[in-house]
Short mmCIF file of C-alpha atoms in Angstrom, two decimals:
data_model
loop_
_atom_site.label_atom_id
_atom_site.label_comp_id
_atom_site.label_asym_id
_atom_site.label_seq_id
_atom_site.Cartn_x
_atom_site.Cartn_y
_atom_site.Cartn_z
CA LYS A 919 0.00 0.00 0.00
CA ALA A 920 1.39 3.39 -0.95
CA GLY A 921 2.23 5.76 1.87
CA VAL A 922 1.27 9.38 2.35
CA THR A 923 2.54 11.56 -0.46
CA GLN A 924 3.13 15.29 -0.40
CA THR A 925 3.85 17.66 -3.23
CA PRO A 926 5.93 19.59 -3.85
CA ARG A 927 8.83 18.44 -1.68
CA TYR A 928 10.61 21.77 -1.78
CA LEU A 929 9.34 25.26 -2.39
CA ILE A 930 10.90 28.70 -2.38
CA LYS A 931 8.64 31.75 -2.24
CA THR A 932 9.01 35.44 -1.43
CA ARG A 933 7.23 37.42 1.24
CA GLY A 934 3.67 38.36 0.36
CA GLN A 935 3.12 35.48 -2.03
CA GLN A 936 0.76 32.62 -1.39
CA VAL A 937 1.41 28.89 -1.57
CA THR A 938 -0.62 25.69 -1.85
CA LEU A 939 0.65 22.36 -0.58
CA SER A 940 -0.92 19.04 -1.44
CA CYS A 941 -1.28 15.80 0.48
CA SER A 942 -2.58 12.42 -0.68
CA PRO A 943 -3.39 10.09 2.22
CA ILE A 944 -2.98 6.35 2.45
CA SER A 945 -5.79 4.62 0.59
CA GLY A 946 -8.78 4.14 2.89
CA HIS A 947 -7.67 6.78 5.39
CA ARG A 948 -10.34 9.37 6.05
CA SER A 949 -8.56 11.86 8.28
CA VAL A 950 -5.79 14.20 7.19
CA SER A 951 -3.89 16.39 9.64
CA TRP A 952 -1.30 19.08 8.98
CA TYR A 953 1.63 20.07 11.17
CA GLN A 954 4.27 22.78 10.99
CA GLN A 955 7.79 22.01 12.17
CA THR A 956 10.30 24.77 12.89
CA PRO A 957 13.54 24.75 14.91
CA GLY A 958 12.15 27.34 17.31
CA GLN A 959 8.58 26.14 17.86
CA GLY A 960 8.96 22.43 17.22
CA LEU A 961 6.00 20.48 15.87
CA GLN A 962 2.71 22.31 15.96
CA PHE A 963 -0.72 21.15 14.88
CA LEU A 964 -2.34 23.23 12.16
CA PHE A 965 -5.66 21.53 11.42
CA GLU A 966 -7.40 18.23 10.75
CA TYR A 967 -9.89 17.36 8.05
CA PHE A 968 -12.32 14.47 8.11
CA SER A 969 -15.02 13.83 5.50
CA GLU A 970 -14.27 17.17 3.84
CA THR A 971 -14.87 19.08 7.09
CA GLN A 972 -12.37 20.77 9.33
CA ARG A 973 -12.69 18.89 12.60
CA ASN A 974 -9.88 20.46 14.63
CA LYS A 975 -7.86 23.62 14.35
CA GLY A 976 -4.62 24.71 15.96
CA ASN A 977 -3.59 28.17 17.04
CA PHE A 978 -2.54 29.66 13.72
CA PRO A 979 -3.66 32.87 12.00
CA GLY A 980 -6.34 32.87 9.34
CA ARG A 981 -3.66 33.06 6.62
CA PHE A 982 -3.38 29.31 7.06
CA SER A 983 -6.29 27.42 5.58
CA GLY A 984 -7.01 24.03 4.18
CA ARG A 985 -9.54 21.82 2.56
CA GLN A 986 -10.24 18.18 1.88
CA PHE A 987 -11.71 16.68 -1.24
CA SER A 988 -14.15 13.80 -1.59
CA ASN A 989 -11.26 11.38 -2.28
CA SER A 990 -9.67 12.45 1.05
CA ARG A 991 -6.84 14.33 -0.63
CA SER A 992 -6.09 17.56 1.17
CA GLU A 993 -4.53 20.90 0.40
CA MET A 994 -3.31 23.61 2.67
CA ASN A 995 -2.88 27.20 1.63
CA VAL A 996 -0.83 29.96 3.18
CA SER A 997 -1.56 33.47 1.99
CA THR A 998 0.59 36.59 2.37
CA LEU A 999 3.69 34.62 3.28
CA GLU A 1000 5.95 35.86 6.06
CA LEU A 1001 9.57 34.96 6.75
CA GLY A 1002 8.43 33.06 9.84
CA ASP A 1003 6.38 30.69 7.70
CA SER A 1004 9.58 28.99 6.57
CA ALA A 1005 9.18 25.47 7.90
CA LEU A 1006 8.74 21.81 7.16
CA TYR A 1007 5.02 21.14 6.62
CA LEU A 1008 4.03 17.61 7.42
CA CYS A 1009 0.81 15.92 6.48
CA ALA A 1010 -0.46 12.82 8.27
CA SER A 1011 -3.32 10.48 7.54
CA SER A 1012 -5.24 8.05 9.72
CA LEU A 1013 -8.13 5.64 9.49
CA ALA A 1014 -10.24 7.64 11.96
CA VAL A 1015 -12.30 4.71 13.19
CA GLY A 1016 -12.99 3.93 16.82
CA GLY A 1017 -11.65 6.04 19.66
CA SER A 1018 -9.59 8.95 18.41
CA TYR A 1019 -6.87 8.40 20.98
CA THR A 1020 -6.04 5.08 19.35
CA ASP A 1021 -5.84 6.50 15.85
CA THR A 1022 -2.28 6.15 14.57
CA GLN A 1023 -1.21 8.91 12.21
CA TYR A 1024 1.14 8.11 9.35
CA PHE A 1025 3.19 10.95 7.98
CA GLY A 1026 4.31 11.96 4.54
CA PRO A 1027 7.83 13.13 3.65
CA GLY A 1028 6.91 16.78 4.16
CA THR A 1029 7.16 19.93 2.10
CA ARG A 1030 10.05 22.19 2.97
CA LEU A 1031 8.97 25.80 2.43
CA THR A 1032 11.49 28.61 2.35
CA VAL A 1033 10.24 32.19 2.37
CA LEU A 1034 12.74 34.82 1.21
CA ALA B 350 -4.07 20.97 28.27
CA GLN B 351 -1.81 18.18 27.14
CA LYS B 352 1.96 18.31 27.53
CA ILE B 353 4.84 16.03 26.55
CA THR B 354 8.30 16.47 28.07
CA GLN B 355 11.48 14.99 26.65
CA THR B 356 14.39 16.03 28.82
CA GLN B 357 17.25 14.54 26.77
CA PRO B 358 18.12 16.82 23.85
CA GLY B 359 20.86 14.42 22.71
CA MET B 360 21.96 10.87 23.42
CA PHE B 361 24.87 8.71 22.30
CA VAL B 362 24.85 4.92 22.27
CA GLN B 363 27.27 2.33 21.00
CA GLU B 364 26.20 -0.02 18.26
CA LYS B 365 24.50 -3.19 19.57
CA GLU B 366 23.81 -1.60 22.95
CA ALA B 367 20.32 -0.81 24.29
CA VAL B 368 19.20 2.77 24.86
CA THR B 369 16.28 4.34 26.71
CA LEU B 370 14.73 7.62 25.58
CA ASP B 371 12.68 9.37 28.25
CA CYS B 372 9.19 10.78 27.88
CA THR B 373 6.82 12.12 30.51
CA TYR B 374 3.33 13.35 29.80
CA ASP B 375 0.60 15.35 31.44
CA THR B 376 -3.11 15.18 30.75
CA SER B 377 -6.31 15.20 32.74
CA ASP B 378 -8.04 13.03 30.15
CA PRO B 379 -8.30 9.37 31.33
CA SER B 380 -8.25 8.13 27.72
CA TYR B 381 -5.10 8.81 25.76
CA GLY B 382 -2.63 7.26 23.38
CA LEU B 383 1.11 7.62 23.44
CA PHE B 384 3.19 7.36 20.27
CA TRP B 385 6.84 7.35 19.36
CA TYR B 386 8.06 8.57 15.99
CA LYS B 387 11.49 8.55 14.38
CA GLN B 388 12.56 11.41 12.14
CA PRO B 389 15.73 10.86 10.10
CA SER B 390 17.50 13.83 8.57
CA SER B 391 15.33 13.41 5.45
CA GLY B 392 12.40 14.77 7.45
CA GLU B 393 9.77 12.06 7.25
CA MET B 394 8.18 11.04 10.55
CA ILE B 395 8.15 7.26 10.91
CA PHE B 396 5.70 5.67 13.33
CA LEU B 397 7.41 3.25 15.71
CA ILE B 398 5.12 2.18 18.54
CA TYR B 399 1.82 2.92 20.30
CA GLN B 400 0.60 2.52 23.88
CA GLY B 401 -2.97 3.12 24.96
CA SER B 402 -3.83 4.38 28.43
CA TYR B 403 -5.89 1.29 29.18
CA ASP B 404 -3.36 -1.21 27.89
CA GLN B 405 -2.25 -3.54 30.64
CA GLN B 406 0.94 -4.66 28.97
CA ASN B 407 3.86 -2.66 27.63
CA ALA B 408 3.86 -2.38 23.85
CA THR B 409 6.60 -4.02 21.81
CA GLU B 410 7.42 -3.81 18.09
CA GLY B 411 10.54 -5.66 17.07
CA ARG B 412 13.54 -3.92 18.64
CA TYR B 413 11.31 -1.20 20.11
CA SER B 414 9.53 -1.48 23.41
CA LEU B 415 7.67 1.06 25.46
CA ASN B 416 8.18 1.18 29.22
CA PHE B 417 4.78 2.51 30.31
CA GLN B 418 4.49 3.62 33.93
CA LYS B 419 1.04 5.14 34.25
CA ALA B 420 1.34 6.30 37.85
CA ARG B 421 4.53 8.18 37.00
CA LYS B 422 3.07 9.40 33.70
CA SER B 423 6.07 8.17 31.80
CA ALA B 424 6.34 6.34 28.48
CA ASN B 425 10.00 5.67 27.79
CA LEU B 426 11.14 4.14 24.51
CA VAL B 427 13.68 1.34 24.70
CA ILE B 428 15.65 0.45 21.59
CA SER B 429 17.51 -2.81 21.87
CA ALA B 430 20.60 -3.78 19.85
CA SER B 431 21.12 -0.29 18.40
CA GLN B 432 22.10 0.00 14.76
CA LEU B 433 23.78 2.84 12.87
CA GLY B 434 20.51 3.39 11.03
CA ASP B 435 18.82 4.23 14.33
CA SER B 436 20.61 7.60 14.36
CA ALA B 437 17.76 10.10 14.10
CA MET B 438 15.51 12.44 16.04
CA TYR B 439 12.91 10.67 18.19
CA PHE B 440 9.63 12.26 19.19
CA CYS B 441 7.16 11.22 21.85
CA ALA B 442 3.58 12.31 21.15
CA MET B 443 0.13 12.04 22.70
CA LEU B 444 -3.44 11.89 21.47
CA THR B 445 -6.44 12.41 23.69
CA GLY B 446 -10.15 12.16 23.01
CA GLY B 447 -10.34 15.62 21.52
CA GLY B 448 -9.71 14.59 17.95
CA ASN B 449 -6.67 13.88 15.84
CA LYS B 450 -4.39 16.52 17.29
CA LEU B 451 -1.02 15.08 18.24
CA THR B 452 0.91 16.91 20.94
CA PHE B 453 4.64 16.41 20.49
CA GLY B 454 7.64 16.68 22.76
CA THR B 455 10.76 18.55 21.75
CA GLY B 456 12.53 15.39 20.66
CA THR B 457 15.75 13.54 21.45
CA GLN B 458 18.59 13.39 18.91
CA LEU B 459 20.08 9.90 19.06
CA LYS B 460 23.50 9.10 17.60
CA VAL B 461 24.66 5.52 17.33
CA GLU B 462 28.43 5.09 17.29
CA LEU B 463 30.64 2.22 16.20
#
């Protein structure tokens, strides 16, 4: 079974631009979560999508948004990029059945975004 | 609020030796899951092992085992017979009943030496 895929793997943008990152979950997985990883803040939860609906949201400004399609693929968008948005963006998928605290998340390789 | 604490920023271990990576957690939720992930320099987070709050036995997966001490709120990862390929960053993480939001620790950088 193919793992979680993320595109693109690397991205360089300038301040003020916007960017869209894509994530394809493991086949059959219904939940997609996004995380931001930076040296200073560590790993932080952005949001989770399940059945095309945002189910959870982290503490990020409205410039960060996402969506999920009917095939469970997800995109996240960052508008008006700032230097501090430079990070590794990780997407994770899970089956989302049963109790949520048992739901193992499997991660993709990440998209490394550099904002100049 | 949930919190994960990893107090070892870096660890060294000799090849073929066992190593323990520490993790303590804090939550008021009685139902929670604890996870360990490995992140090589390439960046991908690799799931290693899971322990549920109601599990009576410590989880094991090959060379990985989880030393779960509920009363102490600790979930240490034990890697037996370390290999050079085990050199990576290791993260402890927790899920509670509030949805698929993993709370991560700050990680431990493990280096395996010959």
